[in-house]
Coordinates of N, CA and C in Angstrom, one line a residue:
N1 N 137.4 87.2 96.4 CA 138.4 87.4 97.5 C 138.6 88.8 97.7
R2 N 138.2 89.4 98.8 CA 138.4 90.8 99.0 C 138.4 91.1 100.5
G3 N 138.8 92.3 100.8 CA 138.8 92.7 102.2 C 137.6 93.7 102.5
I4 N 137.2 93.8 103.7 CA 136.2 94.8 104.1 C 136.8 96.2 103.9
D5 N 138.1 96.4 104.2 CA 138.8 97.6 103.9 C 139.3 97.4 102.4
V6 N 138.8 98.3 101.6 CA 139.1 98.2 100.1 C 140.6 98.3 99.8
F7 N 141.4 98.8 100.7 CA 142.8 99.0 100.4 C 143.7 98.0 101.2
S8 N 143.1 97.2 102.0 CA 144.0 96.3 102.8 C 143.3 95.0 103.1
F9 N 144.0 93.9 103.1 CA 143.5 92.6 103.6 C 143.7 92.4 105.1
G10 N 144.6 93.1 105.7 CA 144.9 93.0 107.1 C 144.4 94.3 107.8
L11 N 144.8 94.4 109.1 CA 144.4 95.6 109.9 C 145.4 96.7 109.5
N12 N 144.8 97.8 109.0 CA 145.6 99.0 108.7 C 145.1 100.1 109.6
R13 N 145.9 100.4 110.6 CA 145.6 101.4 111.6 C 145.4 102.8 111.0
N14 N 145.9 103.0 109.8 CA 145.8 104.3 109.1 C 144.5 104.4 108.3
S15 N 143.7 103.4 108.2 CA 142.5 103.4 107.4 C 141.5 104.4 108.0
Q16 N 140.9 105.1 107.0 CA 139.8 106.0 107.4 C 138.5 105.4 107.2
A17 N 137.4 106.0 107.8 CA 136.1 105.4 107.7 C 135.6 105.1 106.3
G18 N 136.0 106.0 105.4 CA 135.6 105.9 104.0 C 136.3 104.8 103.3
N19 N 137.3 104.2 103.9 CA 138.0 103.1 103.2 C 137.3 101.7 103.4
Y20 N 136.3 101.7 104.3 CA 135.6 100.4 104.5 C 134.4 100.3 103.6
S21 N 134.2 99.2 103.0 CA 133.0 98.9 102.2 C 131.8 99.0 103.1
T22 N 130.7 99.5 102.6 CA 129.4 99.5 103.3 C 128.8 98.2 103.4
S23 N 127.9 98.0 104.3 CA 127.2 96.7 104.4 C 126.4 96.4 103.1
A24 N 125.8 97.5 102.5 CA 125.1 97.3 101.3 C 126.0 96.9 100.1
S25 N 127.2 97.5 100.0 CA 128.0 97.1 98.9 C 128.6 95.7 99.0
L26 N 128.8 95.2 100.3 CA 129.3 93.9 100.5 C 128.2 92.9 100.1
I27 N 127.0 93.1 100.5 CA 125.9 92.2 100.2 C 125.6 92.2 98.7
H28 N 125.7 93.4 98.1 CA 125.6 93.4 96.6 C 126.7 92.6 95.9
S29 N 127.9 92.7 96.4 CA 129.0 91.9 95.9 C 128.7 90.4 96.1
L30 N 128.2 90.0 97.2 CA 127.8 88.6 97.5 C 126.8 88.2 96.5
A31 N 125.7 88.9 96.3 CA 124.7 88.6 95.3 C 125.3 88.4 93.9
R32 N 126.1 89.3 93.5 CA 126.7 89.3 92.1 C 127.6 88.1 92.0
T33 N 128.3 87.8 93.0 CA 129.3 86.6 92.9 C 128.5 85.3 92.9
V34 N 127.5 85.2 93.7 CA 126.7 83.9 93.7 C 126.0 83.7 92.4
A35 N 125.5 84.8 91.9 CA 124.7 84.7 90.6 C 125.6 84.2 89.5
H36 N 126.9 84.4 89.6 CA 127.8 84.0 88.5 C 128.5 82.7 88.9
G37 N 128.0 82.0 89.9 CA 128.5 80.7 90.3 C 129.8 80.7 91.1
G38 N 130.1 81.8 91.8 CA 131.3 81.9 92.6 C 131.0 81.9 94.1
N39 N 132.1 81.9 94.8 CA 132.1 82.0 96.3 C 132.8 83.3 96.7
L40 N 132.2 84.0 97.7 CA 132.8 85.2 98.2 C 133.7 84.9 99.4
L41 N 134.9 85.2 99.3 CA 135.9 85.0 100.4 C 136.1 86.4 101.0
L42 N 135.5 86.8 102.1 CA 135.6 88.1 102.7 C 136.6 88.1 103.8
N43 N 137.7 89.0 103.6 CA 138.8 89.0 104.6 C 138.5 90.1 105.6
I44 N 138.8 89.7 106.9 CA 138.8 90.7 108.0 C 140.2 90.8 108.5
G45 N 140.6 91.9 109.2 CA 141.9 92.1 109.7 C 141.8 92.3 111.2
P46 N 142.0 91.2 112.0 CA 142.0 91.3 113.4 C 143.2 92.0 113.9
A47 N 143.1 92.6 115.1 CA 144.2 93.3 115.8 C 145.2 92.3 116.3
A48 N 146.3 92.8 116.9 CA 147.3 91.9 117.4 C 146.8 91.0 118.5
D49 N 145.8 91.5 119.3 CA 145.3 90.7 120.4 C 144.1 89.8 119.9
G50 N 143.9 89.7 118.6 CA 142.9 88.8 118.1 C 141.5 89.4 118.0
T51 N 141.3 90.6 118.5 CA 140.0 91.3 118.4 C 139.7 91.8 117.0
I52 N 138.4 91.8 116.7 CA 138.0 92.3 115.4 C 137.5 93.7 115.5
P53 N 138.0 94.7 114.7 CA 137.6 96.1 114.8 C 136.1 96.2 114.7
V54 N 135.6 97.1 115.5 CA 134.1 97.3 115.6 C 133.5 97.5 114.2
V55 N 134.1 98.3 113.4 CA 133.5 98.6 112.1 C 133.3 97.3 111.3
M56 N 134.3 96.4 111.4 CA 134.2 95.1 110.7 C 133.1 94.2 111.3
Q57 N 133.0 94.3 112.7 CA 132.0 93.5 113.3 C 130.6 94.0 112.8
E58 N 130.4 95.3 112.7 CA 129.1 95.8 112.2 C 128.8 95.3 110.8
R59 N 129.8 95.2 109.9 CA 129.6 94.7 108.6 C 129.2 93.3 108.6
L60 N 129.9 92.5 109.4 CA 129.6 91.0 109.5 C 128.3 90.8 110.1
L61 N 127.9 91.5 111.1 CA 126.6 91.4 111.7 C 125.4 91.7 110.7
D62 N 125.7 92.8 109.9 CA 124.7 93.1 108.9 C 124.5 92.0 107.9
I63 N 125.6 91.5 107.4 CA 125.6 90.4 106.4 C 124.9 89.2 107.0
G64 N 125.2 88.9 108.2 CA 124.6 87.7 108.9 C 123.1 87.9 109.1
Q65 N 122.7 89.1 109.4 CA 121.3 89.4 109.6 C 120.5 89.3 108.3
W66 N 121.2 89.8 107.2 CA 120.5 89.7 105.9 C 120.4 88.2 105.5
L67 N 121.5 87.4 105.7 CA 121.5 86.0 105.4 C 120.4 85.2 106.2
Q68 N 120.2 85.7 107.4 CA 119.2 85.0 108.2 C 117.9 85.0 107.6
L69 N 117.6 86.1 106.9 CA 116.3 86.2 106.2 C 116.4 85.7 104.7
N70 N 117.5 85.9 104.1 CA 117.6 85.7 102.6 C 118.6 84.6 102.2
G71 N 119.1 83.9 103.2 CA 120.1 82.9 102.9 C 119.7 81.8 101.9
Q72 N 118.4 81.6 101.9 CA 117.8 80.6 100.9 C 118.3 80.9 99.5
A73 N 118.5 82.2 99.2 CA 118.9 82.5 97.8 C 120.4 82.4 97.6
I74 N 121.2 82.1 98.7 CA 122.6 82.1 98.6 C 123.1 80.7 98.8
Y75 N 122.7 80.0 99.9 CA 123.2 78.7 100.2 C 122.6 77.6 99.2
N76 N 123.4 76.7 98.8 CA 123.0 75.6 97.9 C 122.3 76.1 96.6
T77 N 122.8 77.2 96.2 CA 122.3 77.7 94.9 C 123.4 77.7 93.9
S78 N 123.1 77.9 92.6 CA 124.0 77.9 91.5 C 123.6 78.9 90.4
R79 N 124.4 79.0 89.4 CA 124.0 79.9 88.3 C 122.7 79.4 87.6
W80 N 121.9 80.4 87.3 CA 120.7 80.1 86.4 C 121.1 80.4 85.0
T81 N 120.2 80.3 84.1 CA 120.5 80.5 82.7 C 120.8 82.0 82.4
V82 N 120.4 82.9 83.3 CA 120.7 84.3 83.2 C 121.3 84.7 84.5
Q83 N 122.4 85.5 84.5 CA 123.1 85.8 85.7 C 122.6 87.2 86.3
N84 N 122.4 88.1 85.4 CA 122.1 89.5 85.9 C 121.2 90.2 84.9
H85 N 120.5 91.1 85.4 CA 119.6 92.0 84.6 C 120.5 93.1 84.0
V86 N 120.1 93.7 82.9 CA 121.0 94.7 82.2 C 121.2 95.9 83.1
S87 N 120.4 96.1 84.1 CA 120.6 97.2 85.0 C 121.7 97.0 85.9
N88 N 122.2 95.7 86.1 CA 123.2 95.3 87.0 C 122.8 95.5 88.4
T89 N 121.5 95.6 88.7 CA 121.0 95.7 90.1 C 120.1 94.5 90.4
V90 N 119.9 93.6 89.4 CA 119.1 92.4 89.6 C 119.9 91.2 89.2
F91 N 119.9 90.2 90.2 CA 120.8 89.0 90.0 C 119.9 87.8 90.2
F92 N 120.3 86.7 89.5 CA 119.5 85.5 89.5 C 120.4 84.3 90.0
A93 N 119.7 83.4 90.7 CA 120.4 82.2 91.2 C 119.3 81.1 91.2
Q94 N 119.7 79.8 91.3 CA 118.7 78.8 91.3 C 119.1 77.7 92.3
N95 N 118.1 77.1 92.8 CA 118.2 75.8 93.6 C 117.6 74.7 92.8
E96 N 118.4 73.9 92.2 CA 117.9 72.9 91.2 C 117.1 71.8 92.0
L97 N 117.4 71.5 93.2 CA 116.7 70.5 93.9 C 115.3 71.0 94.2
L98 N 115.2 72.2 94.6 CA 113.9 72.8 95.0 C 113.1 73.3 93.7
K99 N 113.8 73.3 92.6 CA 113.3 73.8 91.3 C 112.8 75.3 91.5
T100 N 113.6 76.1 92.1 CA 113.3 77.4 92.5 C 114.3 78.4 91.9
V101 N 113.9 79.5 91.4 CA 114.7 80.6 90.9 C 114.6 81.8 91.9
Y102 N 115.7 82.4 92.2 CA 115.7 83.5 93.1 C 116.2 84.7 92.3
V103 N 115.5 85.8 92.6 CA 115.8 87.1 92.0 C 116.2 88.1 93.1
I104 N 117.5 88.5 93.1 CA 118.0 89.4 94.2 C 118.1 90.8 93.5
T105 N 117.3 91.7 94.1 CA 117.4 93.1 93.6 C 118.0 94.0 94.6
T106 N 118.9 94.8 94.2 CA 119.6 95.7 95.2 C 118.9 97.0 95.2
E107 N 117.9 97.2 94.4 CA 117.1 98.5 94.4 C 115.6 98.1 94.5
W108 N 114.9 98.8 95.3 CA 113.4 98.7 95.4 C 112.9 99.5 94.2
P109 N 112.1 98.9 93.3 CA 111.6 99.6 92.2 C 110.7 100.8 92.6
P110 N 111.0 102.0 92.1 CA 110.3 103.2 92.6 C 108.8 103.2 92.3
N111 N 108.4 102.5 91.2 CA 107.0 102.4 90.9 C 106.3 101.2 91.4
G112 N 107.1 100.4 92.1 CA 106.5 99.2 92.8 C 106.4 98.0 91.9
T113 N 107.0 98.1 90.6 CA 106.9 96.9 89.7 C 108.3 96.7 89.2
L114 N 108.6 95.4 88.9 CA 109.9 95.0 88.4 C 109.7 94.2 87.2
L115 N 110.3 94.6 86.1 CA 110.2 93.9 84.8 C 111.4 92.9 84.7
L116 N 111.1 91.7 84.5 CA 112.1 90.6 84.3 C 112.0 90.1 82.8
P117 N 112.7 90.8 81.9 CA 112.5 90.4 80.5 C 112.9 89.0 80.1
F118 N 113.7 88.4 81.0 CA 114.2 87.0 80.6 C 113.3 85.9 81.1
V119 N 112.3 86.3 81.9 CA 111.5 85.3 82.7 C 110.2 85.0 82.1
Q120 N 109.8 83.8 81.8 CA 108.5 83.4 81.4 C 107.8 82.8 82.6
A121 N 106.7 83.5 83.0 CA 106.0 83.1 84.2 C 104.5 83.0 83.8
D122 N 104.0 81.8 83.5 CA 102.6 81.7 83.1 C 101.6 81.6 84.3
I123 N 100.5 82.3 84.2 CA 99.5 82.3 85.2 C 99.0 80.8 85.3
G124 N 98.9 80.4 86.6 CA 98.4 79.0 86.8 C 99.5 78.0 87.0
Q125 N 100.7 78.4 86.5 CA 101.9 77.5 86.6 C 103.0 78.0 87.5
A126 N 103.1 79.4 87.5 CA 104.2 80.0 88.2 C 103.7 80.6 89.5
S127 N 104.6 80.7 90.5 CA 104.4 81.3 91.8 C 105.5 82.2 92.2
I128 N 105.2 83.4 92.6 CA 106.2 84.3 93.0 C 105.9 84.9 94.4
T129 N 106.9 84.8 95.3 CA 106.8 85.4 96.6 C 108.1 86.2 96.9
M130 N 108.1 86.9 98.0 CA 109.3 87.6 98.5 C 109.7 87.0 99.8
L131 N 111.0 86.7 99.9 CA 111.4 86.1 101.2 C 111.2 87.1 102.3
G132 N 110.7 86.6 103.4 CA 110.3 87.5 104.5 C 108.9 87.9 104.5
R133 N 108.2 87.6 103.4 CA 106.7 88.0 103.3 C 105.9 86.7 103.1
Q134 N 104.7 86.7 103.5 CA 103.9 85.5 103.3 C 103.0 85.5 102.1
E135 N 102.6 86.7 101.6 CA 101.7 86.7 100.5 C 102.3 86.4 99.1
Q136 N 101.4 85.9 98.2 CA 101.8 85.7 96.9 C 101.9 87.1 96.2
L137 N 102.8 87.3 95.3 CA 102.9 88.6 94.6 C 102.2 88.5 93.2
G138 N 101.6 89.5 92.9 CA 100.9 89.6 91.6 C 101.9 89.7 90.4
F139 N 101.7 89.2 89.3 CA 102.6 89.3 88.2 C 101.8 89.1 86.9
Y140 N 102.4 89.6 85.8 CA 101.8 89.5 84.5 C 102.9 89.2 83.5
Y141 N 102.6 88.2 82.6 CA 103.6 87.8 81.6 C 103.2 88.2 80.2
D142 N 104.0 88.9 79.6 CA 103.8 89.3 78.2 C 105.0 88.7 77.4
P143 N 104.7 87.8 76.4 CA 105.7 87.2 75.6 C 106.7 88.1 75.0
A144 N 106.2 89.3 74.7 CA 107.1 90.3 74.0 C 108.0 91.1 74.9
E145 N 107.6 91.1 76.2 CA 108.4 92.0 77.1 C 109.0 91.2 78.3
G146 N 108.3 90.1 78.8 CA 108.7 89.4 79.9 C 107.7 89.4 81.0
T147 N 108.2 89.2 82.2 CA 107.3 89.1 83.4 C 107.4 90.4 84.2
L148 N 106.2 91.0 84.5 CA 106.2 92.2 85.3 C 105.7 91.8 86.7
V149 N 106.5 92.0 87.8 CA 106.2 91.6 89.1 C 105.8 92.8 89.9
H150 N 104.7 92.7 90.7 CA 104.2 93.7 91.6 C 104.7 93.5 93.0
F151 N 105.5 94.5 93.5 CA 106.1 94.4 94.8 C 105.0 94.7 95.8
P152 N 105.2 94.2 97.1 CA 104.2 94.5 98.1 C 104.3 96.0 98.5
R153 N 103.1 96.5 98.9 CA 103.1 97.9 99.3 C 103.5 98.1 100.8
V154 N 104.8 98.1 101.0 CA 105.3 98.2 102.3 C 106.5 99.2 102.3
N155 N 106.9 99.6 103.4 CA 108.1 100.5 103.6 C 109.4 99.6 103.4
P156 N 110.1 99.8 102.3 CA 111.3 99.0 102.1 C 112.5 99.3 102.9
T157 N 112.4 100.4 103.7 CA 113.6 100.9 104.4 C 113.7 100.4 105.8
G158 N 112.8 99.6 106.3 CA 112.8 99.0 107.6 C 113.8 97.9 107.7
L159 N 113.8 97.3 108.9 CA 114.8 96.2 109.1 C 114.6 95.1 108.2
W160 N 113.3 94.8 107.8 CA 113.1 93.7 106.9 C 113.6 93.9 105.5
G161 N 113.6 95.2 105.1 CA 114.0 95.5 103.7 C 115.4 96.2 103.6
R162 N 116.4 95.7 104.3 CA 117.7 96.4 104.2 C 118.6 95.8 103.1
F163 N 119.2 96.6 102.4 CA 120.3 96.3 101.5 C 119.8 95.6 100.2
A164 N 119.0 94.6 100.2 CA 118.6 93.9 99.0 C 117.4 93.0 99.3
W165 N 116.6 92.7 98.3 CA 115.3 92.0 98.5 C 115.3 90.8 97.5
V166 N 114.7 89.7 97.9 CA 114.8 88.5 97.1 C 113.4 88.0 96.8
L167 N 113.2 87.8 95.5 CA 112.0 87.1 95.0 C 112.2 85.6 94.8
C168 N 111.3 84.8 95.2 CA 111.3 83.4 95.1 C 110.3 82.9 94.1
M169 N 110.8 82.3 93.0 CA 109.9 82.0 91.9 C 110.0 80.5 91.6
T170 N 108.8 79.9 91.4 CA 108.8 78.5 91.0 C 107.9 78.4 89.7
G171 N 108.1 77.4 88.9 CA 107.3 77.2 87.7 C 107.6 78.2 86.6
V172 N 108.8 78.8 86.6 CA 109.2 79.8 85.6 C 110.2 79.2 84.7
V173 N 110.3 79.8 83.5 CA 111.3 79.3 82.5 C 112.2 80.5 82.1
G174 N 113.4 80.2 81.9 CA 114.4 81.2 81.4 C 114.9 80.9 80.1
P175 N 115.7 81.8 79.5 CA 116.3 81.6 78.2 C 117.5 80.7 78.3
P176 N 118.2 80.3 77.1 CA 119.4 79.6 77.2 C 120.5 80.4 78.0
A177 N 121.5 79.6 78.4 CA 122.6 80.3 79.2 C 123.2 81.4 78.5
T178 N 123.7 82.4 79.2 CA 124.3 83.6 78.6 C 125.7 83.7 78.9
V179 N 126.1 84.7 79.8 CA 127.5 85.0 80.1 C 128.2 83.8 80.8
G180 N 129.3 83.4 80.3 CA 130.1 82.4 80.9 C 130.9 82.9 82.1
L181 N 131.2 81.9 83.0 CA 131.8 82.3 84.2 C 133.2 82.8 84.0
Q182 N 133.9 82.3 82.9 CA 135.3 82.7 82.7 C 135.3 84.2 82.3
Q183 N 134.4 84.6 81.4 CA 134.3 86.0 81.0 C 134.0 86.9 82.2
W184 N 133.1 86.5 83.0 CA 132.7 87.3 84.2 C 133.9 87.4 85.2
T185 N 134.6 86.3 85.4 CA 135.7 86.3 86.3 C 136.8 87.3 85.8
L186 N 137.1 87.3 84.5 CA 138.0 88.3 84.0 C 137.6 89.7 84.3
E187 N 136.4 90.0 84.1 CA 135.9 91.4 84.4 C 135.9 91.7 85.9
L188 N 135.6 90.7 86.7 CA 135.6 91.0 88.2 C 137.0 91.2 88.7
F189 N 137.9 90.4 88.2 CA 139.3 90.6 88.7 C 139.9 91.9 88.2
N190 N 139.5 92.3 87.0 CA 140.0 93.6 86.5 C 139.5 94.7 87.3
Q191 N 138.2 94.7 87.7 CA 137.6 95.7 88.6 C 138.3 95.7 90.0
S192 N 138.8 94.6 90.4 CA 139.5 94.6 91.7 C 140.9 95.2 91.8
L193 N 141.4 95.5 90.6 CA 142.8 96.1 90.5 C 142.7 97.6 90.6
P194 N 143.8 98.2 91.1 CA 143.8 99.7 91.1 C 143.6 100.2 89.7
R195 N 142.9 101.3 89.6 CA 142.5 101.8 88.3 C 143.6 102.0 87.3
K196 N 144.8 102.4 87.8 CA 145.9 102.6 86.8 C 146.4 101.3 86.2
H197 N 146.0 100.2 86.8 CA 146.5 98.9 86.3 C 145.5 98.2 85.4
R198 N 144.3 98.8 85.3 CA 143.2 98.2 84.5 C 143.4 98.4 83.0
R199 N 142.8 97.6 82.2 CA 142.9 97.7 80.7 C 141.5 98.1 80.2
N200 N 141.5 98.9 79.2 CA 140.2 99.4 78.6 C 139.4 98.2 78.0
D201 N 140.1 97.1 77.6 CA 139.4 96.0 76.9 C 138.8 95.0 78.0
H202 N 138.8 95.4 79.3 CA 138.3 94.6 80.3 C 139.1 93.3 80.6
A203 N 140.3 93.2 80.0 CA 141.1 92.1 80.3 C 142.1 92.5 81.4
L204 N 142.8 91.5 82.0 CA 143.7 91.8 83.1 C 145.0 92.3 82.5
C205 N 145.7 93.1 83.4 CA 147.0 93.6 83.0 C 148.0 92.4 83.0
S206 N 149.2 92.7 82.5 CA 150.2 91.6 82.3 C 151.2 91.6 83.5
R207 N 151.0 92.4 84.5 CA 151.9 92.4 85.6 C 151.9 91.1 86.3
P208 N 153.0 90.7 87.0 CA 153.1 89.3 87.6 C 152.0 89.1 88.6
Q209 N 151.6 90.1 89.4 CA 150.6 89.8 90.4 C 149.2 89.6 89.8
C210 N 149.0 90.2 88.6 CA 147.8 90.0 87.9 C 147.7 88.5 87.4
T211 N 148.8 88.0 86.8 CA 148.9 86.7 86.3 C 148.7 85.7 87.5
A212 N 149.2 86.0 88.6 CA 149.0 85.1 89.8 C 147.6 85.1 90.2
R213 N 146.9 86.2 90.1 CA 145.5 86.3 90.5 C 144.7 85.4 89.5
M214 N 145.0 85.5 88.3 CA 144.2 84.7 87.3 C 144.4 83.2 87.4
N215 N 145.7 82.8 87.7 CA 146.0 81.4 87.9 C 145.1 80.9 89.1
A216 N 145.0 81.7 90.2 CA 144.2 81.3 91.3 C 142.7 81.2 90.9
A217 N 142.3 82.2 90.1 CA 140.9 82.2 89.7 C 140.6 81.0 88.8
G218 N 141.6 80.6 88.0 CA 141.3 79.5 87.1 C 141.1 78.2 87.9
A219 N 141.8 78.0 89.0 CA 141.6 76.9 89.8 C 140.2 76.9 90.5
V220 N 139.8 78.0 90.9 CA 138.4 78.1 91.4 C 137.4 77.9 90.3
R221 N 137.6 78.5 89.2 CA 136.6 78.5 88.1 C 136.4 77.1 87.6
S222 N 137.5 76.3 87.6 CA 137.4 74.9 87.1 C 136.4 74.1 87.9
R223 N 136.1 74.5 89.1 CA 135.1 73.7 89.9 C 133.7 73.9 89.5
Y224 N 133.5 75.0 88.6 CA 132.1 75.3 88.3 C 131.8 75.1 86.8
E225 N 132.8 74.8 86.0 CA 132.6 74.7 84.5 C 132.9 73.3 84.1

């Protein structure tokens, strides 16, 4: 639950351009939230006449355009056995009905390859593609290191490759489940608080509004655990 304006849930006429989250950061937040089994409630602040500020329209249109291509990795998905890569730029989700695992990466690997140390992808059993592309991607599995995926040789900065990219994997195996949703929710809510109210141990502060936030989070969290 957050606003496009990082300091306000409603319309704040004093907000500056730098107060608004970028389209990239909002999509990254969406990927991170879905990977941990959550739902992203994104607040916008309409004006008194009901119109939506242009900057917020732009963010929503960018998110919608990204979802039009990559929504398969968001809708009807749930947590996989691994939620995120240690780099915190790679996130995992799964569609159990389709037996498909999705890898959402917010950075295009500079050398054209992405190492997934948690993923076992055996040649002849696994298939890896990228949403928005037709070709099969090459990969190599090393039991000691994981699966190395070769990205397509294309320009990642065009319309097709904006903000984040999604690998679609079938026939792969992951490790046992790792980070629990409760632990992640605590960390997420702590990061949403003003810095002066955060605690170094990554727990929430004891102020009344913090307690209220966690009570609400507990109600949401219970639907997934």
